[in-house]
Structure formats: structure tokens, C-alpha cells
Short mmCIF file of C-alpha atoms and ligand atoms in Angstrom, two decimals:
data_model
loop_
_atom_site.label_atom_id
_atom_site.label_comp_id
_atom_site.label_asym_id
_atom_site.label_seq_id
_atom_site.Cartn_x
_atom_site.Cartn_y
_atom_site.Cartn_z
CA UNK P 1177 83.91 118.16 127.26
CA UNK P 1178 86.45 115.50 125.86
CA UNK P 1179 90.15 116.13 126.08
CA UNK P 1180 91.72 119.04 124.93
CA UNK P 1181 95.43 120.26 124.15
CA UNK P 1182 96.90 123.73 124.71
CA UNK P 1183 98.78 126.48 122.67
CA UNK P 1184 100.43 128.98 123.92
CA UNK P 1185 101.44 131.73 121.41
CA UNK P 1186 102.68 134.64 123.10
CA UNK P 1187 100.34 135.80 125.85
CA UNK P 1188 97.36 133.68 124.28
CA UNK P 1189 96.37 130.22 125.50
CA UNK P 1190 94.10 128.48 122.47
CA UNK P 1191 92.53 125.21 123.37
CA UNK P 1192 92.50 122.76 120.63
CA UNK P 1193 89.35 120.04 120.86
CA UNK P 1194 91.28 116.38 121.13
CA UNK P 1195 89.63 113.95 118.63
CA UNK P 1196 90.19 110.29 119.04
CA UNK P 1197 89.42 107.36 117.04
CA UNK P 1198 87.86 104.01 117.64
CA UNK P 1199 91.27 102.41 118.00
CA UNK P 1200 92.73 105.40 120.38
CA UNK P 1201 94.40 106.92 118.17
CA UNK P 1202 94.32 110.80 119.24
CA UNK P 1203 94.21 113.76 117.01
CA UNK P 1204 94.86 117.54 117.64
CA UNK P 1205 91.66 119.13 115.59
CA UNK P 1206 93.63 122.43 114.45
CA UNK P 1207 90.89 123.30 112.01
CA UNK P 1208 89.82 126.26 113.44
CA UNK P 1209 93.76 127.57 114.42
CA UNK P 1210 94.00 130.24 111.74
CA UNK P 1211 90.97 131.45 112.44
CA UNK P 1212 91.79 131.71 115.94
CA UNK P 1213 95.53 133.10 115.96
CA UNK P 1214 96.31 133.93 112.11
CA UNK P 1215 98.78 130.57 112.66
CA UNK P 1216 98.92 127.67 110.16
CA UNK P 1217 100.59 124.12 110.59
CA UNK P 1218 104.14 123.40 108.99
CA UNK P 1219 104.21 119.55 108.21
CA UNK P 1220 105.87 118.80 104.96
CA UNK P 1221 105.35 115.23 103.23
CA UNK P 1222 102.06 114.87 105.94
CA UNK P 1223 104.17 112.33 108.19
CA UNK P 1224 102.17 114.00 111.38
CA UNK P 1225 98.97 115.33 109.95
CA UNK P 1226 95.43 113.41 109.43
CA UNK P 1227 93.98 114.73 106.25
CA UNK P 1228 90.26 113.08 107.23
CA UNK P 1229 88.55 110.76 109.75
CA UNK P 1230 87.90 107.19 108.17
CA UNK P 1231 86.54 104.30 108.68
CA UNK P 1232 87.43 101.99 106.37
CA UNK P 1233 90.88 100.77 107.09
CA UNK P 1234 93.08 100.46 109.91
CA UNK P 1235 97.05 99.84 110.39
CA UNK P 1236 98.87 100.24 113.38
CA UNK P 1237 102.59 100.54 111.89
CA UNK P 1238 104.50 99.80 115.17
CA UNK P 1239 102.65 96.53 115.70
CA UNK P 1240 102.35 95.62 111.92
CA UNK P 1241 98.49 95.53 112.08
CA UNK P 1242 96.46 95.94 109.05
CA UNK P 1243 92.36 95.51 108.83
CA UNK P 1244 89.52 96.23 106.35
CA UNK P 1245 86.84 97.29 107.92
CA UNK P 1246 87.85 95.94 111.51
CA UNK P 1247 88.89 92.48 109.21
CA UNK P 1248 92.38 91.52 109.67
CA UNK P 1249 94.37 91.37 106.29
CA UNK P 1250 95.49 87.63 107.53
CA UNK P 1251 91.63 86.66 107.40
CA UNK P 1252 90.96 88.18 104.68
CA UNK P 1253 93.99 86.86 102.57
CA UNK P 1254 93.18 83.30 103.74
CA UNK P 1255 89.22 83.02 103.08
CA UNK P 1256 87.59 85.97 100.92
CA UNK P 1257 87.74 86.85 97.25
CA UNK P 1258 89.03 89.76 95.62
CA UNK P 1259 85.17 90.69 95.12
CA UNK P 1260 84.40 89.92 97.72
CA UNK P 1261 86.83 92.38 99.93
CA UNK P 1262 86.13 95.01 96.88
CA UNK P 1263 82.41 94.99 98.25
CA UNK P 1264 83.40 95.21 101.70
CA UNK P 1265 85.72 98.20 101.16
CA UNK P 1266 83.32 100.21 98.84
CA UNK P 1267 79.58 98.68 100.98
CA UNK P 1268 81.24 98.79 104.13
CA UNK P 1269 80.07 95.39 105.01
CA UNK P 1270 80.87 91.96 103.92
CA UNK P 1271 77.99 90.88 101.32
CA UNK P 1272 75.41 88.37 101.77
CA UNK P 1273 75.35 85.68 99.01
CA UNK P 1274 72.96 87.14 96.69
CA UNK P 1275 74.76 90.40 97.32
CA UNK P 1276 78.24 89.12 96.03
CA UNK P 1277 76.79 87.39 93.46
CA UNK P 1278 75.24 90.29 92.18
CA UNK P 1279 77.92 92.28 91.86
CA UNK P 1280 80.06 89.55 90.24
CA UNK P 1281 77.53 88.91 87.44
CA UNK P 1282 77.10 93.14 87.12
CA UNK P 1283 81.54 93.45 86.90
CA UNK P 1284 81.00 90.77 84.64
CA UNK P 1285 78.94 92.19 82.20
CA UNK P 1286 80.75 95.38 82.58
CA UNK P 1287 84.24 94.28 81.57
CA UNK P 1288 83.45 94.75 77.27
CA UNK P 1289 85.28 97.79 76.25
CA UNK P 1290 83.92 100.41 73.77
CA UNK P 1291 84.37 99.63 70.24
CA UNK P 1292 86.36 103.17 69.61
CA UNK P 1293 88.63 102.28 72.22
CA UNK P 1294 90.89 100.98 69.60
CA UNK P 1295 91.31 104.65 68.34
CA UNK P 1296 92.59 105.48 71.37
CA UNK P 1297 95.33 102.69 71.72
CA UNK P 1298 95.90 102.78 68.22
CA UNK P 1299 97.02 106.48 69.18
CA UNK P 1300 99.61 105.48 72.33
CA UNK P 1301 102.91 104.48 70.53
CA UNK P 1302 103.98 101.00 71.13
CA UNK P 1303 106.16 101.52 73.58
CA UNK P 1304 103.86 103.68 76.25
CA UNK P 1305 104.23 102.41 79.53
CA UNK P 1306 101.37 100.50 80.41
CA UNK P 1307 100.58 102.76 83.71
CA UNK P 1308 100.86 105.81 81.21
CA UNK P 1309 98.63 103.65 78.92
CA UNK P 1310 95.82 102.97 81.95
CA UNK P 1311 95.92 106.53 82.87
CA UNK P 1312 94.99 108.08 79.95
CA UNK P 1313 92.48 105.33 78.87
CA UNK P 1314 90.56 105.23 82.43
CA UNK P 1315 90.65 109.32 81.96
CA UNK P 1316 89.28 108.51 78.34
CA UNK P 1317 86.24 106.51 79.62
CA UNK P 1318 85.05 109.78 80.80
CA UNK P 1319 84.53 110.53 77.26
CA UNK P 1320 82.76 107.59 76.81
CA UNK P 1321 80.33 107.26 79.63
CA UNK P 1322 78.88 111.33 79.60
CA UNK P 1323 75.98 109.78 81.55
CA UNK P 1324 77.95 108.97 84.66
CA UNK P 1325 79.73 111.92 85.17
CA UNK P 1326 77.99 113.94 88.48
CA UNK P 1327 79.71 112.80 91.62
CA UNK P 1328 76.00 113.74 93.50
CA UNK P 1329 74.07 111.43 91.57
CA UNK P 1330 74.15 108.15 93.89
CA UNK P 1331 72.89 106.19 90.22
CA UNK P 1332 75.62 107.31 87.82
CA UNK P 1333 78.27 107.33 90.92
CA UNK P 1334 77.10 103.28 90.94
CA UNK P 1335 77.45 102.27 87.13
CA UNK P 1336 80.68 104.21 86.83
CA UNK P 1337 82.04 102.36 90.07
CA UNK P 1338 81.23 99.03 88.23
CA UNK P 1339 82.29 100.23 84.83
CA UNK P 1340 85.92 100.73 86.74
CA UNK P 1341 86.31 97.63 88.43
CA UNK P 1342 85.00 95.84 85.41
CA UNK P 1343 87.28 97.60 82.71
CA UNK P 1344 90.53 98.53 84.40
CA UNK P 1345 91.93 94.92 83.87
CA UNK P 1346 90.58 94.63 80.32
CA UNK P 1347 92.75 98.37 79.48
CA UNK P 1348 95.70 96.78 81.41
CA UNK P 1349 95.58 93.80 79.38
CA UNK P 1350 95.04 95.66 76.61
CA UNK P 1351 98.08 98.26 76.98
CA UNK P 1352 100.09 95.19 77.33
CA UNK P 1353 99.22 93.91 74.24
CA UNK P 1354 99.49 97.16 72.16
CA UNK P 1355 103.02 96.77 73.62
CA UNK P 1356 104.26 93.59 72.11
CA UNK P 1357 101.91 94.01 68.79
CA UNK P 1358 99.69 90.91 69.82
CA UNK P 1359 95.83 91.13 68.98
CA UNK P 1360 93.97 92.52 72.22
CA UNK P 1361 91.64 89.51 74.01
CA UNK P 1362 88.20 90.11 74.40
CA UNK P 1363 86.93 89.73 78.06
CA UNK P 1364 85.35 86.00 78.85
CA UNK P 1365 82.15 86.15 80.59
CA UNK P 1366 82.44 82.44 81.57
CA UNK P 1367 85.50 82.98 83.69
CA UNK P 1368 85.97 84.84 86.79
CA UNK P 1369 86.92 88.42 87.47
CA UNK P 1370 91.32 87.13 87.81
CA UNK P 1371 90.92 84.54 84.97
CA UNK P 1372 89.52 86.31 82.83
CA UNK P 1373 92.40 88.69 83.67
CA UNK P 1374 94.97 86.49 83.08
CA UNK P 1375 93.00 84.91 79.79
CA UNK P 1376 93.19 88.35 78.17
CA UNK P 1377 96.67 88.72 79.30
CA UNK P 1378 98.14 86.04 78.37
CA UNK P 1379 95.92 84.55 76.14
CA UNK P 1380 95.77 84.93 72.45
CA UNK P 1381 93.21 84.19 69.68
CA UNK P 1382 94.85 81.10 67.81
CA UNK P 1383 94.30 79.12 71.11
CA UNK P 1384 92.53 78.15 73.72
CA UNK P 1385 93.79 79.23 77.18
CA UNK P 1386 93.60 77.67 80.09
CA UNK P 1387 93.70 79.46 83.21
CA UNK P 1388 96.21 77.63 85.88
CA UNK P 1389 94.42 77.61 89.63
CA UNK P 1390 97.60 78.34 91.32
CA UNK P 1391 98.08 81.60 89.27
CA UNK P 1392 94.59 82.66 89.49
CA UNK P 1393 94.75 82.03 93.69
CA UNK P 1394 97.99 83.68 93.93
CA UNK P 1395 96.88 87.17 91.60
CA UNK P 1396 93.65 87.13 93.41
CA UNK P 1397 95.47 87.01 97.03
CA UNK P 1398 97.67 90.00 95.99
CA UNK P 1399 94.58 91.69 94.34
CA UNK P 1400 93.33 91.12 98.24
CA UNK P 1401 97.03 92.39 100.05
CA UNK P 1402 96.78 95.66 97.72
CA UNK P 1403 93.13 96.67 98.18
CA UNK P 1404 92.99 99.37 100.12
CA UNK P 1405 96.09 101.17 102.62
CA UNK P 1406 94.41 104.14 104.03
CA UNK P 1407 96.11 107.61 103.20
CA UNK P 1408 98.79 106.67 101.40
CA UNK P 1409 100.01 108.95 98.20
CA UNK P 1410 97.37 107.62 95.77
CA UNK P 1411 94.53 107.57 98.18
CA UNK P 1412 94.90 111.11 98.99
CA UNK P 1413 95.60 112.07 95.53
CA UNK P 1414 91.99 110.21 94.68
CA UNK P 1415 90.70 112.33 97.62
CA UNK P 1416 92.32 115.40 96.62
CA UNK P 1417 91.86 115.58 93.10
CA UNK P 1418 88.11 114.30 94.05
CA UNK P 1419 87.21 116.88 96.38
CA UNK P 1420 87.39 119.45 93.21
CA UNK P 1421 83.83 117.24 92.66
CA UNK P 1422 85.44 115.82 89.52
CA UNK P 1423 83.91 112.76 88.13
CA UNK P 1424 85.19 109.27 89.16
CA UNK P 1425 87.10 108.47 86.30
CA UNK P 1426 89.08 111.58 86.33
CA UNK P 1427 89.99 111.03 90.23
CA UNK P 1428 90.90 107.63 88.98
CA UNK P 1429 93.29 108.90 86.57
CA UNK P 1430 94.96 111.10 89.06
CA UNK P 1431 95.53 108.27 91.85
CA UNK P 1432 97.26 106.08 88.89
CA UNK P 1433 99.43 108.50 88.21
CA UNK P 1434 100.03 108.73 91.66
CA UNK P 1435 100.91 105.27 92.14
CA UNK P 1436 103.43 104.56 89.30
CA UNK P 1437 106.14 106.32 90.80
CA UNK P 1438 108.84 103.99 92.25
CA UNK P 1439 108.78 105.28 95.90
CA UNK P 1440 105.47 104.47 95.91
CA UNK P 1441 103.40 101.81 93.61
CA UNK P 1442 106.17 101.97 90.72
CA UNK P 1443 108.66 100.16 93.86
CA UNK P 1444 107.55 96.52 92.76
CA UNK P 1445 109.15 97.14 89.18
CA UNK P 1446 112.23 98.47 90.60
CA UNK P 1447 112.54 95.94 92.71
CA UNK P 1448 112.71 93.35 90.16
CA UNK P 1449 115.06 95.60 87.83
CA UNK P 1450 116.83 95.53 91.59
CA UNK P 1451 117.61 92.04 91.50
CA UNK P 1452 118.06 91.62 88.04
CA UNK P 1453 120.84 94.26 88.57
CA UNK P 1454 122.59 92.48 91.43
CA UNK P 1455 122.37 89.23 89.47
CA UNK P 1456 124.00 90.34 85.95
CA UNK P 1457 126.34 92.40 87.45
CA UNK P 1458 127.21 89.39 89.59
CA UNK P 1459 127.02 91.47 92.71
CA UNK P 1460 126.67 89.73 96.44
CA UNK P 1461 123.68 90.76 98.49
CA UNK P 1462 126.11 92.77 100.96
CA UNK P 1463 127.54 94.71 98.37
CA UNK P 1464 124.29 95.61 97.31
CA UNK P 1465 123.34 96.22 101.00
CA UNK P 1466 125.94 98.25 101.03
CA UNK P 1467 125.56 100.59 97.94
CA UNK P 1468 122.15 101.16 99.31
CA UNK P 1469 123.39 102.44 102.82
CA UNK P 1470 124.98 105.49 100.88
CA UNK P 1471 122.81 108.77 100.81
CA UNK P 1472 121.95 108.11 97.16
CA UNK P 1473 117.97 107.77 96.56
CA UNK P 1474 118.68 105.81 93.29
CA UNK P 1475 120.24 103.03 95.64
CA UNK P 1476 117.84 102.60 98.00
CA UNK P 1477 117.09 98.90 99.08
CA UNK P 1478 113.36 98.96 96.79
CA UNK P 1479 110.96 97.43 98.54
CA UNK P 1480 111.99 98.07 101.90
CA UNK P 1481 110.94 101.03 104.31
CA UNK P 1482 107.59 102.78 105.14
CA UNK P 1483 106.02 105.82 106.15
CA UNK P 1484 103.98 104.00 108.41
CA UNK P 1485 105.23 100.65 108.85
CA UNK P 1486 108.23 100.52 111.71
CA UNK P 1487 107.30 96.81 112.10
CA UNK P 1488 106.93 94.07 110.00
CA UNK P 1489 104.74 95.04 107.07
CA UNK P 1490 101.84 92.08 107.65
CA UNK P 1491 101.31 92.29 103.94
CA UNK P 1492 105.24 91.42 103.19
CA UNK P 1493 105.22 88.60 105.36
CA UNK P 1494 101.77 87.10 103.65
CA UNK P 1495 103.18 87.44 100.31
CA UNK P 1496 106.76 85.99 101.46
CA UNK P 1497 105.23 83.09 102.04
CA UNK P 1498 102.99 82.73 99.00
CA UNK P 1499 105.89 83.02 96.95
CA UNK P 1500 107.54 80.16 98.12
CA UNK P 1501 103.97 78.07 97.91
CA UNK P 1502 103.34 79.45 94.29
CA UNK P 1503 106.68 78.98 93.24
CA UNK P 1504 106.97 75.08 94.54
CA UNK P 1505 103.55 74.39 93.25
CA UNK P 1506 104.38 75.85 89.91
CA UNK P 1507 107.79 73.91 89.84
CA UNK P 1508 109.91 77.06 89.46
CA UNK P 1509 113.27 78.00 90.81
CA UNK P 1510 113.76 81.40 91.05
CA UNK P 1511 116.87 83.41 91.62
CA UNK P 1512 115.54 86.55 91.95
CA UNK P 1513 113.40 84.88 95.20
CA UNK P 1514 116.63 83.34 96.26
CA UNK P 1515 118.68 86.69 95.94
CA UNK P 1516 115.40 88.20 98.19
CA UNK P 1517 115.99 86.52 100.67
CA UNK P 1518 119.93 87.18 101.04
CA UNK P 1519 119.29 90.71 100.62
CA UNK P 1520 116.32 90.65 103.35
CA UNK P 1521 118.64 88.39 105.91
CA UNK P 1522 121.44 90.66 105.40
CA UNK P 1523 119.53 93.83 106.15
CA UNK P 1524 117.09 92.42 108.77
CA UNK P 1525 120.42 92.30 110.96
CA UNK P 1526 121.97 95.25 109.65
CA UNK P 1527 122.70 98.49 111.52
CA UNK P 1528 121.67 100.85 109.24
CA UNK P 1529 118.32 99.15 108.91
CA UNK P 1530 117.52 98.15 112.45
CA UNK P 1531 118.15 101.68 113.42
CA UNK P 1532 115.55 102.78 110.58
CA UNK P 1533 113.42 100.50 111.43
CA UNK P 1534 113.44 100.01 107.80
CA UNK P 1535 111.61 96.02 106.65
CA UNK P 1536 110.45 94.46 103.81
CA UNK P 1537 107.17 96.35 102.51
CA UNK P 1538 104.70 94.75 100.36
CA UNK P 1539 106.44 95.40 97.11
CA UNK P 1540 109.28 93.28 98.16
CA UNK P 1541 108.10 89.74 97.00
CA UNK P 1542 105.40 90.56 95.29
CA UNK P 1543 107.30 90.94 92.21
CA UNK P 1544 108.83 87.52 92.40
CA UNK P 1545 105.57 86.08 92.28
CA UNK P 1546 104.54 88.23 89.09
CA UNK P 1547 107.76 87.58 87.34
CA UNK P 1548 107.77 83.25 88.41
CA UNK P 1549 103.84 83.67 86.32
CA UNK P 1550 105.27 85.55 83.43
CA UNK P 1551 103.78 89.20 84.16
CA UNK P 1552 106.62 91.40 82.17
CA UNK P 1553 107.91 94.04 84.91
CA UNK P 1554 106.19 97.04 83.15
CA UNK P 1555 103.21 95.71 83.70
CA UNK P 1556 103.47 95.29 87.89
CA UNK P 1557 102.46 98.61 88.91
CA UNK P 1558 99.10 98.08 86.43
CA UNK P 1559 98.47 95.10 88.94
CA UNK P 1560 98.75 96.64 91.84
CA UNK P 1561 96.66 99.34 90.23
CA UNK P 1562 93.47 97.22 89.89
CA UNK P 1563 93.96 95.41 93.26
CA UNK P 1564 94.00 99.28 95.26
CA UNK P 1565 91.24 100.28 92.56
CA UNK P 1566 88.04 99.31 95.44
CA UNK P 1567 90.05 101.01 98.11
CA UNK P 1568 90.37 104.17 95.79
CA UNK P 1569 86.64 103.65 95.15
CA UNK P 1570 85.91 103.64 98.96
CA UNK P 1571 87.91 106.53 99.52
CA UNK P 1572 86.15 108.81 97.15
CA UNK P 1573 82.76 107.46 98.37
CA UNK P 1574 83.56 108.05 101.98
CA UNK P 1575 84.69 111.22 100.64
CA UNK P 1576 81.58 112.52 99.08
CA UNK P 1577 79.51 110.77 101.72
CA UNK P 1578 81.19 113.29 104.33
CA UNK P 1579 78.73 115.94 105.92
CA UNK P 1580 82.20 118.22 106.76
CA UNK P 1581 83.00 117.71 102.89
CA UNK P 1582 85.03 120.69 101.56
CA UNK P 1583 87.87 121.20 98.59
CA UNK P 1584 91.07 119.84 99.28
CA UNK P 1585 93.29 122.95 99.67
CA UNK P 1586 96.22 122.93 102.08
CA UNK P 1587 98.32 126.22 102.77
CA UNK P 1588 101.99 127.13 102.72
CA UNK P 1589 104.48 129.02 104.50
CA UNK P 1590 105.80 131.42 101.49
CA UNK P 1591 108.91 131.89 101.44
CA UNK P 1592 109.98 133.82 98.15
CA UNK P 1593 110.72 137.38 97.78
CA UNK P 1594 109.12 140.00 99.23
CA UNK P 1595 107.31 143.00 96.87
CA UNK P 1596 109.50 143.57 93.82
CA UNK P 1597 109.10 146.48 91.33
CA UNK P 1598 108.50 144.99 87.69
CA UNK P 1599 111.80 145.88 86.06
CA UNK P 1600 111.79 146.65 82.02
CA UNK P 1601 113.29 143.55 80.07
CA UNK P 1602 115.80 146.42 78.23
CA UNK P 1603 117.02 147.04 82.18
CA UNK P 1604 117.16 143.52 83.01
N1 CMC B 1190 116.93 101.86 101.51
C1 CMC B 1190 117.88 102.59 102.16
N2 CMC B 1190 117.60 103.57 103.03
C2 CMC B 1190 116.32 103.84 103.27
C3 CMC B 1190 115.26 103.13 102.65
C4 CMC B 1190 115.62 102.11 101.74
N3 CMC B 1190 114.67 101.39 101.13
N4 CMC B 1190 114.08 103.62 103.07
C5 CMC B 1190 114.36 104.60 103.93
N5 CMC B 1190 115.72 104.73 104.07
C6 CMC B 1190 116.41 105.65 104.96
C7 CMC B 1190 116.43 107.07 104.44
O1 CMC B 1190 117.58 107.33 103.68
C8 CMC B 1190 116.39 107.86 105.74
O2 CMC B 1190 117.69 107.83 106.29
P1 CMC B 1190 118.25 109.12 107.16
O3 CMC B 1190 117.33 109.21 108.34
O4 CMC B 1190 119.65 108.76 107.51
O5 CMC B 1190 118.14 110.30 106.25
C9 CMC B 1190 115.50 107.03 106.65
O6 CMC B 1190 115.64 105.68 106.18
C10 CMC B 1190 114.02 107.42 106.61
O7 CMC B 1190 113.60 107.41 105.25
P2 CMC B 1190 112.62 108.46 104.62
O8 CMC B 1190 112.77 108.45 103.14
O9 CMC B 1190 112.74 109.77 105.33
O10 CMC B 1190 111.22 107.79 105.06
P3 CMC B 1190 109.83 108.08 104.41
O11 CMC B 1190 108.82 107.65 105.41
O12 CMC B 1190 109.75 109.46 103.90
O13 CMC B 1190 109.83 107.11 103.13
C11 CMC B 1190 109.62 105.23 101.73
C12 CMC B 1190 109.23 105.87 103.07
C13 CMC B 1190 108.74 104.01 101.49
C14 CMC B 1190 109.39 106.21 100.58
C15 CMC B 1190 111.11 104.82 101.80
O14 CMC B 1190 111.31 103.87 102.83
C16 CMC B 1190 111.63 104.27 100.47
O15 CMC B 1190 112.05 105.06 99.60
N6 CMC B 1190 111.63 102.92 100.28
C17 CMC B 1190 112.01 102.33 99.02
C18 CMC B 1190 110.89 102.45 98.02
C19 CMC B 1190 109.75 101.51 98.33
O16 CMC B 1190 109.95 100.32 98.61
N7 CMC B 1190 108.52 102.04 98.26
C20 CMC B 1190 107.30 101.25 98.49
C21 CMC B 1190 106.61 101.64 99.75
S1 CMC B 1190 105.36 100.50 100.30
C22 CMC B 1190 104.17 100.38 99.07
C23 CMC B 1190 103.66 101.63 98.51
O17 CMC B 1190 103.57 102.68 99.14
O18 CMC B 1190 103.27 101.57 97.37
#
């Protein structure tokens, strides 16, 4: 028998079974502890509890480790392709040649979007935010695609996986457009999956555009940094929404959702609205430093801080330095990069943030880059949407793939009032 840990509740002793992962990491297995002594677990926000046993990505927070699949990030970032690490999250392998290739040309020829989509942005008013707008259209493509709707059927789990990764960017694209009134783009089957991103983006139909290779690179190496983050809120949203054996579009919807708000996803527009701020309002990076230090969540230092990070992010520092190499290639000074860096310096050796352990997290620079290739801020989170799309994908498969598969359904501790006699509304 492995290891196991002791309760003691009253007179009882309960042994709880010790599970431990393939990087050590040890686990109390307190599944069976209600059955056992009518107890539950109290851990609000999940900082201390493992929701399932995975293997597709690790991180060790303390010593700022992050891996794919046993792959570190750094590898990854330097020689694979956003496909390419797509494969390996969902697959669990890195593909062969003919493998890759494969699945390229089948995204490819995936990316068109139903003709009676337009009905459906023609319905979003201008304005919509374009996570709002990816949302509801990836939930719409459930309407679309009734033929690859059972989470048990391996074949229609498989088209509507490449349906996904093929469509997402053509919806983003196309919620950005609805927004400023241009004509939407249709997909380009000559380029690759990020160009033709960025062509129906940024192109438009009166021209011909031409898709820059530093822009393409850089998008495709934060497509790469944002693939997959084990349980963070989206993931387990996917899971949990997933586990109700909802199709994969709807568990789709969910996690984007999930990942536009700003402490999570949604940080890498605030932190551009962040610097903007401290630069109109002509404010030094210690005042700013400052201002955040206060116990006000609206002045937080964005991009900084993580549940699981109490190191260097390894993701923060990647992107750090592609900034600088996109933004010298591209022959763009950037003050928002430059007022970064002051505000990182300054609370690197800061007090308040030492003690925290608090350090740049991967939406810190990101934005920079976005902004210095014109990506309006709205439209960040929708990028980091399709890069953690695969590791969403992975999640649900590993999910589903589970023998120990059961709902998602945590308990509570209630705490409200105790039986109440109904009183008239006339007595009230
Ligand atoms: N600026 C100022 N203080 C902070 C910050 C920050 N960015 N982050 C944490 N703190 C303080 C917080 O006030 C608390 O202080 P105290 O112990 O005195 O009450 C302490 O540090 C611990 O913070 P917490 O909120 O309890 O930690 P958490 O693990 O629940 O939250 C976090 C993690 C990422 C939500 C938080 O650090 C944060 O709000 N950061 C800013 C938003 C952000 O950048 N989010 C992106 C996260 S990474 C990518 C992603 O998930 O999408």
C-alpha cells in the first residue's frame, strides 16, 4: 500500500489513500470522506484542491516551469508551430510529418463560415464586444453543425474539434469587422492558419494584403505561450460545463466567457488601458505602483500576480523578450513597452510585491506586442482565446476519455437560515 494521510475527527481515525503524480506532486484523495464521516472539504476559489489527474500539462509555480506534454514552453516557443503544439496538446504526441500536414490541410478547409452566419452578426449591434461576439457565435455553430453534437461519438467529437480550431479566428475576425462597419474577409486557403488570420483581420477587399513575417512569427509564438495552462478558470469551466456531456461547442462557449474577465484572460486589455492611463494622465510608474499597493481591486498592477506562479512566469519572460525583437524589427517605438518596463523595475524591487511574490504574468507584454501590430485592445482577449482553444480541446477530451468520468458537482457549507415558516405577504 502507497502512502497514506490521517484524520482524526473525534474518536475516529480515517485514512486517506496518498496519490502522487509523475512529477511528485502529492495529493490527499478525499473522495470517499463524506461517505466515510458525513465531512466535506472547505476550499473556496480551489487554491488547495485538484479537481482531476492530468496529463497534459505541467507547471511548477515556485520554479517557473511550464511543459506540454513533458515539452518545455522554451522549446516549444523556439521551434514548433502553433499546429503543431495544437496536435500535441489534443493527440498527446508531437505529429509525424504526414500527420501535421494533415491536419493543416483539414483546419484549412474548415475555416469557411456558414453562409447564414451573417444573420447572426447582422443581429449583434455594432458595438458588441468581440469576446461577447465569439461567445455567442461559437455557441451558434451548434446550431449549425446538428451532426456533431454527441460528446460519445469519437467521429462527430473529431469534425467539430476541427470545425473549432478552423473557425474561431474567422468569427474573431469577423466580430472585429462588424465593429468598425468594414466588409468581413473571407478565409484564404493559400495562406497559413496565423496569416490567414491576420489577412482577414486586417485585410480588406479593395486590396491585396500582404502578410508581414515578423507579425505572423510573433502571433503564432503567443498562439504557442497561450495554448494550454492546466486548471486555470477557463479550463475548468470547459471541464465543468463539459462534464454535463454537453456538446463541444457549448463547453466552448462557456470557457470564453470564462476567460474575458480581466482577472483572468480579459487582464491583457486592461493592461493596455493600464498604461494608456498612466501615460495621459501623465502619471510616473511609482505613483502608479503606488495606487496599486492600496486594497482597491480596480488598481491592481494588471498583468502581474498568479494563483500559481510565485516565480517568474516562464511565459512573461518569453514574451518580454519578443517584444523588444518584434518591436526593433518592425521599427516601432513604443511607450507603452517603455512605461512596462518602469512599472516592472519598480515593482520587481518593491516591498509590497516581493513579499507577494507577485511578477509579471503572461498578460503583461503581450499586449504591447498586439498593440505595436495594430490589434485594437478589444480584440486581445479574442487572441488569447484561439491560442488556449487546443488546450480547452485537450481538456474536454481528456475529460471524456476518463474511466472515473462523473458530473462536475462540488458541495457547500450552507450557511443561510435555518427552517422558516412561509409568512403571508399581507403579514410581511
Ligand atoms: N496588484 C496589486 N496587488 C496584488 C496583485 C496585483 N496585480 N495581485 C495580487 N495582489 C495582492 C492581493 O491584493 C493580495 O494581497 P493581501 O494578501 O494583502 O490581501 C495578495 O497579493 C494575493 O492576491 P490574491 O488576489 O489573493 O491572489 P490570487 O491567487 O487569488 O489571484 C490573480 C491571482 C492573478 C487573480 C491576481 O494576482 C490579480 O488580480 N492579478 C492582476 C490581474 C491579472 O494580471 N490577471 C492575469 C492572470 S495570468 C493569466 C490568466 O490567468 O489569464
Amino acid at each position: 500500500m502507497g502512502e497514506v494521510a490521517e484524520i482524526r475527527l473525534g474518536d475516529k481515525t480515517i485514512e486517506l489513500p496518498v496519490v502522487v503524480g509523475s512529477e511528485g506532486e502529492h495529493a490527499i484523495d478525499i473522495s470517499k470522506l463524506r461517505a466515510q464521516t458525513g465531512y466535506i472539504t472547505l476550499d473556496p476559489g480551489y487554491a488547495n484542491s485538484g479537481s482531476c489527474e492530468s496529463a497534459i500539462t505541467f507547471i511548477n509555480g515556485e520554479e517557473g516551469i511550464l511543459r506540454y506534454r513533458g515539452i518545455p514552453i522554451e522549446q516549444l516557443a523556439d521551434k514548433a508551430s502553433f499546429l503543431e503544439v495544437a496536435y500535441l496538446l489534443i493527440y498527446g504526441t508531437l505529429p509525424k510529418r504526414e500527420e501535421l500536414e494533415g491536419f493543416t490541410e483539414s483546419i484549412r478547409r474548415h475555416t469557411m463560415l456558414h453562409v447564414d452566419f451573417t444573420k447572426v452578426f447582422t443581429a449583434l449591434p455594432k458595438d458588441a464586444h468581440p469576446m461577447a461576439a465569439c461567445s455567442a457565435t461559437v455557441g451558434a455553430m451548434a446550431t449549425f453543425y446538428p451532426d456533431s453534437l454527441d460528446p460519445r461519438d469519437p467521429s462527430q467529437v473529431e469534425v467539430s474539434i476541427h470545425r473549432l480550431i478552423a473557425k474561431l479566428p474567422t468569427l474573431a475576425a469577423r466580430a472585429y469587422k462588424h465593429s468598425v462597419g468594414q466588409p468581413s474577409m473571407y478565409p484564404k486557403n493559400e495562406l497559413n492558419y496565423v496569416g490567414n488570420f491576420l489577412h482577414m483581420m486586417f485585410g480588406n477587399p479593395c486590396e491585396e494584403y500582404e502578410v508581414d513575417a515578423v507579425i505572423s512569427k510573433a502571433l503564432d509564438l503567443l498562439f504557442i505561450l497561450h495554448a494550454d495552462h492546466e486548471q486555470n478558470c477557463s479550463t475548468s469551466t470547459m471541464r465543468l460545463v463539459g462534464s454535463s456531456m454537453v456538446n463541444l461547442f457549448g463547453a466552448v462557449s462557456a470557457a470564453i466567457n470564462a476567460l474575458w474577465g480581466p482577472l483572468h484572460g480579459g487582464a491583457n486589455q486592461a493592461v493596455i488601458e493600464m498604461l494608456a492611463e498612466i501615460r495621459d494622465e501623465g502619471m510616473t510608474g511609482r505613483q502608479f505602483v503606488e495606487r496599486a499597493k492600496t486594497k482597491d481591486d480596480t488598481s491592481r498592477l494588471m498583468g502581474f500576480g498568479h494563483r500559481v506562479y510565485k516565480n517568474f512566469d516562464p511565459r512573461a519572460k518569453i514574451i518580454k523578450k519578443a517584444c523588444f525583437d518584434v518591436l526593433n524589427q518592425l521599427g516601432v517605438h513604443s511607450q507603452m513597452l517603455e512605461i512596462a518596463v518602469e512599472l516592472e523595475e519598480i515593482a520587481l524591487k518593491d516591498e509590497y510585491f516581493v513579499e507577494r511574490k507577485l511578477y509579471p504574468n503572461v498578460d503583461f507584454y503581450s499586449g504591447v506586442i498586439y498593440n505595436a501590430i495594430g490589434t485594437p485592445s478589444n480584440m486581445f482577449t479574442a487572441l488569447f482565446a484561439i491560442g488556449r482553444l487546443p488546450g480547452w480541446i485537450a481538456q474536454w477530451r481528456e475529460l471524456h476519455q476518463d474511466p472515473t468520468f462523473k458530473i462536475g458537482r462540488p458541495r457547500q457549507v450552507y450557511t443561510g437560515p435555518t427552517e422558516t415558516s412561509f409568512v403571508p405577504i399581507d403579514k410581511r
